[in-house]
Coordinates of C-alpha atoms in Angstrom, one line a residue:
M282 CA -182.6 0.8 21.4
L283 CA -184.2 -2.5 20.4
G284 CA -182.2 -2.5 17.2
Q285 CA -178.9 -2.1 19.1
Q286 CA -180.0 -4.9 21.5
R287 CA -180.7 -7.3 18.6
L288 CA -177.5 -6.3 17.0
A289 CA -175.7 -7.2 20.3
E290 CA -177.5 -10.5 20.4
Y291 CA -176.2 -11.4 16.9
L292 CA -172.6 -10.5 18.0
S293 CA -173.1 -12.5 21.1
H294 CA -174.1 -15.5 19.0
I295 CA -171.0 -15.3 17.1
L296 CA -168.8 -15.1 20.2
E297 CA -170.7 -17.9 21.9
A298 CA -170.3 -20.1 18.8
I299 CA -166.6 -19.4 18.6
D300 CA -166.1 -20.2 22.3
R301 CA -168.0 -23.5 21.8
I302 CA -165.8 -24.5 18.8
Y303 CA -162.6 -23.7 21.0
R304 CA -164.0 -25.8 23.8
Y305 CA -164.8 -28.8 21.4
T306 CA -161.4 -28.6 19.7
K307 CA -159.3 -27.9 22.8
D308 CA -156.2 -30.1 23.0
M309 CA -156.9 -31.5 19.4
D310 CA -154.7 -31.4 16.4
E311 CA -155.9 -31.6 12.8
S312 CA -155.7 -35.5 12.8
A313 CA -157.7 -35.8 15.9
F314 CA -160.3 -33.5 14.5
A315 CA -160.4 -35.4 11.2
N316 CA -161.1 -38.6 13.1
N317 CA -163.8 -37.3 15.4
P318 CA -167.1 -37.0 13.6
L319 CA -168.9 -36.0 16.8
V320 CA -166.7 -32.8 17.2
Q321 CA -166.9 -32.2 13.4
D322 CA -170.6 -32.1 13.6
A323 CA -170.5 -29.8 16.7
V324 CA -168.0 -27.4 15.0
I325 CA -170.0 -27.4 11.7
R326 CA -173.1 -26.4 13.6
N327 CA -171.5 -23.6 15.3
L328 CA -169.9 -22.4 11.9
E329 CA -173.6 -22.4 10.6
I330 CA -174.6 -20.2 13.7
I331 CA -171.7 -17.8 13.0
G332 CA -172.7 -17.6 9.3
E333 CA -176.3 -17.0 9.9
A334 CA -175.7 -14.4 12.5
S335 CA -173.2 -12.7 10.3
H336 CA -175.9 -12.8 7.4
N337 CA -178.5 -11.3 9.8
I338 CA -176.0 -8.5 10.6
E339 CA -175.4 -7.8 6.9
K340 CA -179.1 -7.8 6.1
R341 CA -180.6 -6.0 9.0
Y342 CA -177.7 -3.7 10.1
A343 CA -176.2 -2.7 6.6
T344 CA -174.9 0.6 8.0
F345 CA -173.1 -1.2 10.9
A346 CA -171.8 -3.9 8.4
A347 CA -170.6 -1.2 5.9
S348 CA -168.8 0.7 8.6
H349 CA -166.9 -2.4 9.7
P350 CA -165.5 -3.9 6.4
E351 CA -162.9 -5.7 8.5
L352 CA -165.5 -8.0 9.6
P353 CA -165.7 -11.1 7.2
L354 CA -169.6 -11.3 7.4
S355 CA -170.1 -12.4 3.8
S356 CA -167.3 -14.9 4.1
A357 CA -168.8 -16.3 7.3
Y358 CA -172.0 -16.6 5.5
Q359 CA -170.4 -18.3 2.5
M360 CA -168.7 -20.9 4.9
R361 CA -172.1 -21.4 6.4
N362 CA -173.6 -22.3 3.1
A363 CA -170.6 -24.6 2.2
V364 CA -170.9 -26.6 5.5
A365 CA -174.8 -26.5 5.6
H366 CA -175.2 -27.8 2.1
G367 CA -172.1 -29.9 1.7
Y368 CA -173.6 -32.8 3.8
F369 CA -170.9 -35.5 3.8
K370 CA -168.5 -33.6 1.4
V371 CA -167.3 -30.9 3.9
D372 CA -163.6 -30.1 3.4
L373 CA -162.4 -30.8 6.9
E374 CA -159.0 -29.3 6.1
I375 CA -160.7 -25.9 5.3
V376 CA -162.8 -26.1 8.5
W377 CA -159.6 -26.8 10.5
R378 CA -157.7 -23.9 8.9
T379 CA -160.7 -21.6 9.6
I380 CA -160.7 -22.7 13.4
Q381 CA -156.9 -22.0 13.5
R382 CA -156.5 -19.0 11.3
E383 CA -159.8 -17.1 11.1
L384 CA -161.6 -17.5 14.3
P385 CA -159.1 -16.0 16.6
S386 CA -159.1 -12.6 14.8
L387 CA -163.0 -12.7 14.3
H388 CA -163.4 -13.4 18.1
E389 CA -161.3 -10.3 19.1
Q390 CA -163.1 -8.1 16.3
V391 CA -166.5 -9.1 17.5
K392 CA -165.7 -8.9 21.2
A393 CA -164.4 -5.3 20.7
L394 CA -167.4 -4.3 18.6
L395 CA -169.9 -5.9 21.0
A396 CA -168.4 -3.8 23.8
G397 CA -169.0 -0.7 21.8
V398 CA -172.5 -1.7 20.9
R399 CA -173.4 -2.3 24.5
G400 CA -171.8 0.9 25.6

């Protein structure tokens, strides 16, 4: 049971990070995002959280990860590495596209899986 509880925590971390990114970028377009380093830093930090939680799921819950290949766990971890180690060379266009194109489906997938894990 403890394993399922920890898995649920990782999934919750992903959802919470996505929700924060949505709050930080609400009512922004790409130009506003590109010109707001405070929001950029907040978004990047939450992408790191998504990536780290994704990596923990892959590493500690390999069976779960393998049974859900639709979850972009390794891609999320790669994004985490790119933003965590990019320092001042992060490609903000890629970050913005990720927010707009990837996070909505990830949010829905994780939300559904979390409901199943919690039972």
